[in-house]
Amino acid sequence: MTMVRRLFDWKVRGVRWVEIFGLLCVAAMLLSVYLTKASAARETSRIAQLEREIDQSSLRVRMLRAEVARLESPARLEALSRQAGLAPIGEDAPEAPVAAPAGEDVTPVPAEADAAPADVAEGAQ
């Protein structure tokens, strides 16, 4: 017990070492709180910057989608095809021949072979 008492009574230049240790602990806590708050402020500004970038990107995405919708508009495409002298192909127009890849023998399949007979299709139902 006297050892503990002597430890608490030990003085450095007139100040007990326990008080010095307490002040150092308080200073360390103040420094850690300051550093934590500074770090939180940096993170907050970074988050705000990222949110602004997200808003700008979403605005750009909306603008691009609107432009795609305008460019894919059937009325616009029809007007452009008429300006270029193109017209829709009618059912009476002949089919354009398709070139086979080099070295392959491709025989055309008649259109009647693709269609199923009416009585077979009715029987499957």
mmCIF file of C-alpha atoms in Angstrom:
data_model
loop_
_atom_site.group_PDB
_atom_site.id
_atom_site.type_symbol
_atom_site.label_atom_id
_atom_site.label_comp_id
_atom_site.label_asym_id
_atom_site.label_seq_id
_atom_site.Cartn_x
_atom_site.Cartn_y
_atom_site.Cartn_z
ATOM 1 C CA MET A 1 0.000 0.000 0.000
ATOM 2 C CA THR A 2 2.837 2.386 0.749
ATOM 3 C CA MET A 3 4.311 1.555 -2.633
ATOM 4 C CA VAL A 4 1.112 2.631 -4.413
ATOM 5 C CA ARG A 5 0.852 5.753 -2.277
ATOM 6 C CA ARG A 6 4.465 6.644 -2.999
ATOM 7 C CA LEU A 7 3.773 6.136 -6.758
ATOM 8 C CA PHE A 8 0.844 8.595 -6.637
ATOM 9 C CA ASP A 9 2.796 11.090 -4.596
ATOM 10 C CA TRP A 10 5.832 11.062 -6.907
ATOM 11 C CA LYS A 11 6.313 14.534 -8.377
ATOM 12 C CA VAL A 12 8.074 15.818 -11.458
ATOM 13 C CA ARG A 13 9.052 19.494 -11.059
ATOM 14 C CA GLY A 14 6.335 20.030 -8.488
ATOM 15 C CA VAL A 15 3.516 18.269 -10.377
ATOM 16 C CA ARG A 16 2.402 14.755 -9.616
ATOM 17 C CA TRP A 17 3.060 12.308 -12.449
ATOM 18 C CA VAL A 18 -0.598 11.089 -12.333
ATOM 19 C CA GLU A 19 -1.759 14.570 -13.317
ATOM 20 C CA ILE A 20 0.806 14.703 -16.119
ATOM 21 C CA PHE A 21 -0.352 11.304 -17.368
ATOM 22 C CA GLY A 22 -4.003 12.471 -17.215
ATOM 23 C CA LEU A 23 -3.205 15.602 -19.220
ATOM 24 C CA LEU A 24 -1.379 13.528 -21.843
ATOM 25 C CA CYS A 25 -4.395 11.228 -22.126
ATOM 26 C CA VAL A 26 -6.748 14.200 -22.563
ATOM 27 C CA ALA A 27 -4.439 15.692 -25.205
ATOM 28 C CA ALA A 28 -4.332 12.358 -27.057
ATOM 29 C CA MET A 29 -8.122 12.125 -26.999
ATOM 30 C CA LEU A 30 -8.481 15.701 -28.270
ATOM 31 C CA LEU A 31 -6.064 14.982 -31.103
ATOM 32 C CA SER A 32 -7.877 11.784 -32.073
ATOM 33 C CA VAL A 33 -11.261 13.559 -32.066
ATOM 34 C CA TYR A 34 -9.839 16.372 -34.213
ATOM 35 C CA LEU A 35 -8.357 13.915 -36.717
ATOM 36 C CA THR A 36 -11.582 11.918 -36.838
ATOM 37 C CA LYS A 37 -13.667 15.031 -37.474
ATOM 38 C CA ALA A 38 -11.274 16.207 -40.196
ATOM 39 C CA SER A 39 -11.474 12.809 -41.863
ATOM 40 C CA ALA A 40 -15.275 12.831 -41.644
ATOM 41 C CA ALA A 41 -15.363 16.300 -43.234
ATOM 42 C CA ARG A 42 -13.197 15.084 -46.129
ATOM 43 C CA GLU A 43 -15.466 12.069 -46.620
ATOM 44 C CA THR A 44 -18.558 14.280 -46.524
ATOM 45 C CA SER A 45 -17.169 16.538 -49.242
ATOM 46 C CA ARG A 46 -16.176 13.494 -51.317
ATOM 47 C CA ILE A 47 -19.688 12.059 -50.958
ATOM 48 C CA ALA A 48 -21.203 15.380 -52.042
ATOM 49 C CA GLN A 49 -18.902 15.445 -55.076
ATOM 50 C CA LEU A 50 -19.881 11.880 -56.023
ATOM 51 C CA GLU A 51 -23.579 12.731 -55.663
ATOM 52 C CA ARG A 52 -23.113 15.704 -58.011
ATOM 53 C CA GLU A 53 -21.364 13.433 -60.529
ATOM 54 C CA ILE A 54 -24.200 10.896 -60.256
ATOM 55 C CA ASP A 55 -26.781 13.636 -60.868
ATOM 56 C CA GLN A 56 -24.859 14.857 -63.921
ATOM 57 C CA SER A 57 -24.511 11.316 -65.243
ATOM 58 C CA SER A 58 -28.198 10.549 -64.780
ATOM 59 C CA LEU A 59 -29.075 13.786 -66.602
ATOM 60 C CA ARG A 60 -26.762 12.742 -69.452
ATOM 61 C CA VAL A 61 -28.357 9.281 -69.552
ATOM 62 C CA ARG A 62 -31.843 10.820 -69.784
ATOM 63 C CA MET A 63 -30.677 13.114 -72.590
ATOM 64 C CA LEU A 64 -29.099 10.212 -74.487
ATOM 65 C CA ARG A 65 -32.229 8.072 -74.110
ATOM 66 C CA ALA A 66 -34.337 10.944 -75.450
ATOM 67 C CA GLU A 67 -31.988 11.299 -78.401
ATOM 68 C CA VAL A 68 -32.120 7.556 -79.111
ATOM 69 C CA ALA A 69 -35.916 7.684 -79.026
ATOM 70 C CA ARG A 70 -35.859 10.597 -81.472
ATOM 71 C CA LEU A 71 -33.383 8.883 -83.774
ATOM 72 C CA GLU A 72 -35.346 5.608 -83.746
ATOM 73 C CA SER A 73 -38.656 7.338 -84.421
ATOM 74 C CA PRO A 74 -40.471 5.521 -87.263
ATOM 75 C CA ALA A 75 -41.679 8.802 -88.762
ATOM 76 C CA ARG A 76 -38.125 10.159 -88.903
ATOM 77 C CA LEU A 77 -36.762 6.951 -90.413
ATOM 78 C CA GLU A 78 -39.529 6.916 -93.017
ATOM 79 C CA ALA A 79 -38.805 10.544 -93.973
ATOM 80 C CA LEU A 80 -35.073 9.775 -94.276
ATOM 81 C CA SER A 81 -35.726 6.705 -96.430
ATOM 82 C CA ARG A 82 -37.977 8.723 -98.740
ATOM 83 C CA GLN A 83 -35.273 11.429 -99.028
ATOM 84 C CA ALA A 84 -32.765 8.748 -99.979
ATOM 85 C CA GLY A 85 -35.160 7.389 -102.606
ATOM 86 C CA LEU A 86 -35.898 4.177 -100.753
ATOM 87 C CA ALA A 87 -39.343 2.650 -100.571
ATOM 88 C CA PRO A 88 -40.787 -0.278 -98.692
ATOM 89 C CA ILE A 89 -40.582 -3.600 -100.493
ATOM 90 C CA GLY A 90 -43.969 -4.922 -101.528
ATOM 91 C CA GLU A 91 -45.004 -8.561 -101.394
ATOM 92 C CA ASP A 92 -44.846 -8.811 -105.176
ATOM 93 C CA ALA A 93 -41.163 -7.779 -105.275
ATOM 94 C CA PRO A 94 -38.705 -10.548 -106.151
ATOM 95 C CA GLU A 95 -36.394 -11.838 -103.449
ATOM 96 C CA ALA A 96 -32.806 -10.721 -103.669
ATOM 97 C CA PRO A 97 -30.382 -13.629 -104.005
ATOM 98 C CA VAL A 98 -28.196 -14.249 -100.981
ATOM 99 C CA ALA A 99 -24.575 -15.117 -101.668
ATOM 100 C CA ALA A 100 -23.349 -18.244 -99.925
ATOM 101 C CA PRO A 101 -20.080 -18.132 -98.020
ATOM 102 C CA ALA A 102 -17.086 -19.284 -100.021
ATOM 103 C CA GLY A 103 -16.664 -23.046 -100.146
ATOM 104 C CA GLU A 104 -20.174 -23.929 -98.903
ATOM 105 C CA ASP A 105 -22.897 -25.517 -100.970
ATOM 106 C CA VAL A 106 -26.234 -24.041 -99.963
ATOM 107 C CA THR A 107 -29.427 -25.254 -101.572
ATOM 108 C CA PRO A 108 -32.493 -23.043 -101.191
ATOM 109 C CA VAL A 109 -35.464 -24.506 -99.349
ATOM 110 C CA PRO A 110 -38.841 -23.913 -100.993
ATOM 111 C CA ALA A 111 -41.265 -21.758 -99.036
ATOM 112 C CA GLU A 112 -43.920 -24.525 -99.052
ATOM 113 C CA ALA A 113 -41.610 -26.880 -97.126
ATOM 114 C CA ASP A 114 -41.352 -24.397 -94.258
ATOM 115 C CA ALA A 115 -45.091 -24.138 -93.727
ATOM 116 C CA ALA A 116 -46.871 -26.960 -91.895
ATOM 117 C CA PRO A 117 -49.960 -28.485 -93.588
ATOM 118 C CA ALA A 118 -53.229 -27.167 -92.192
ATOM 119 C CA ASP A 119 -54.563 -30.570 -91.145
ATOM 120 C CA VAL A 120 -51.371 -31.386 -89.180
ATOM 121 C CA ALA A 121 -51.491 -28.043 -87.393
ATOM 122 C CA GLU A 122 -55.178 -28.562 -86.477
ATOM 123 C CA GLY A 123 -54.528 -32.079 -85.164
ATOM 124 C CA ALA A 124 -51.807 -30.848 -82.801
ATOM 125 C CA GLN A 125 -54.287 -28.584 -81.035
#
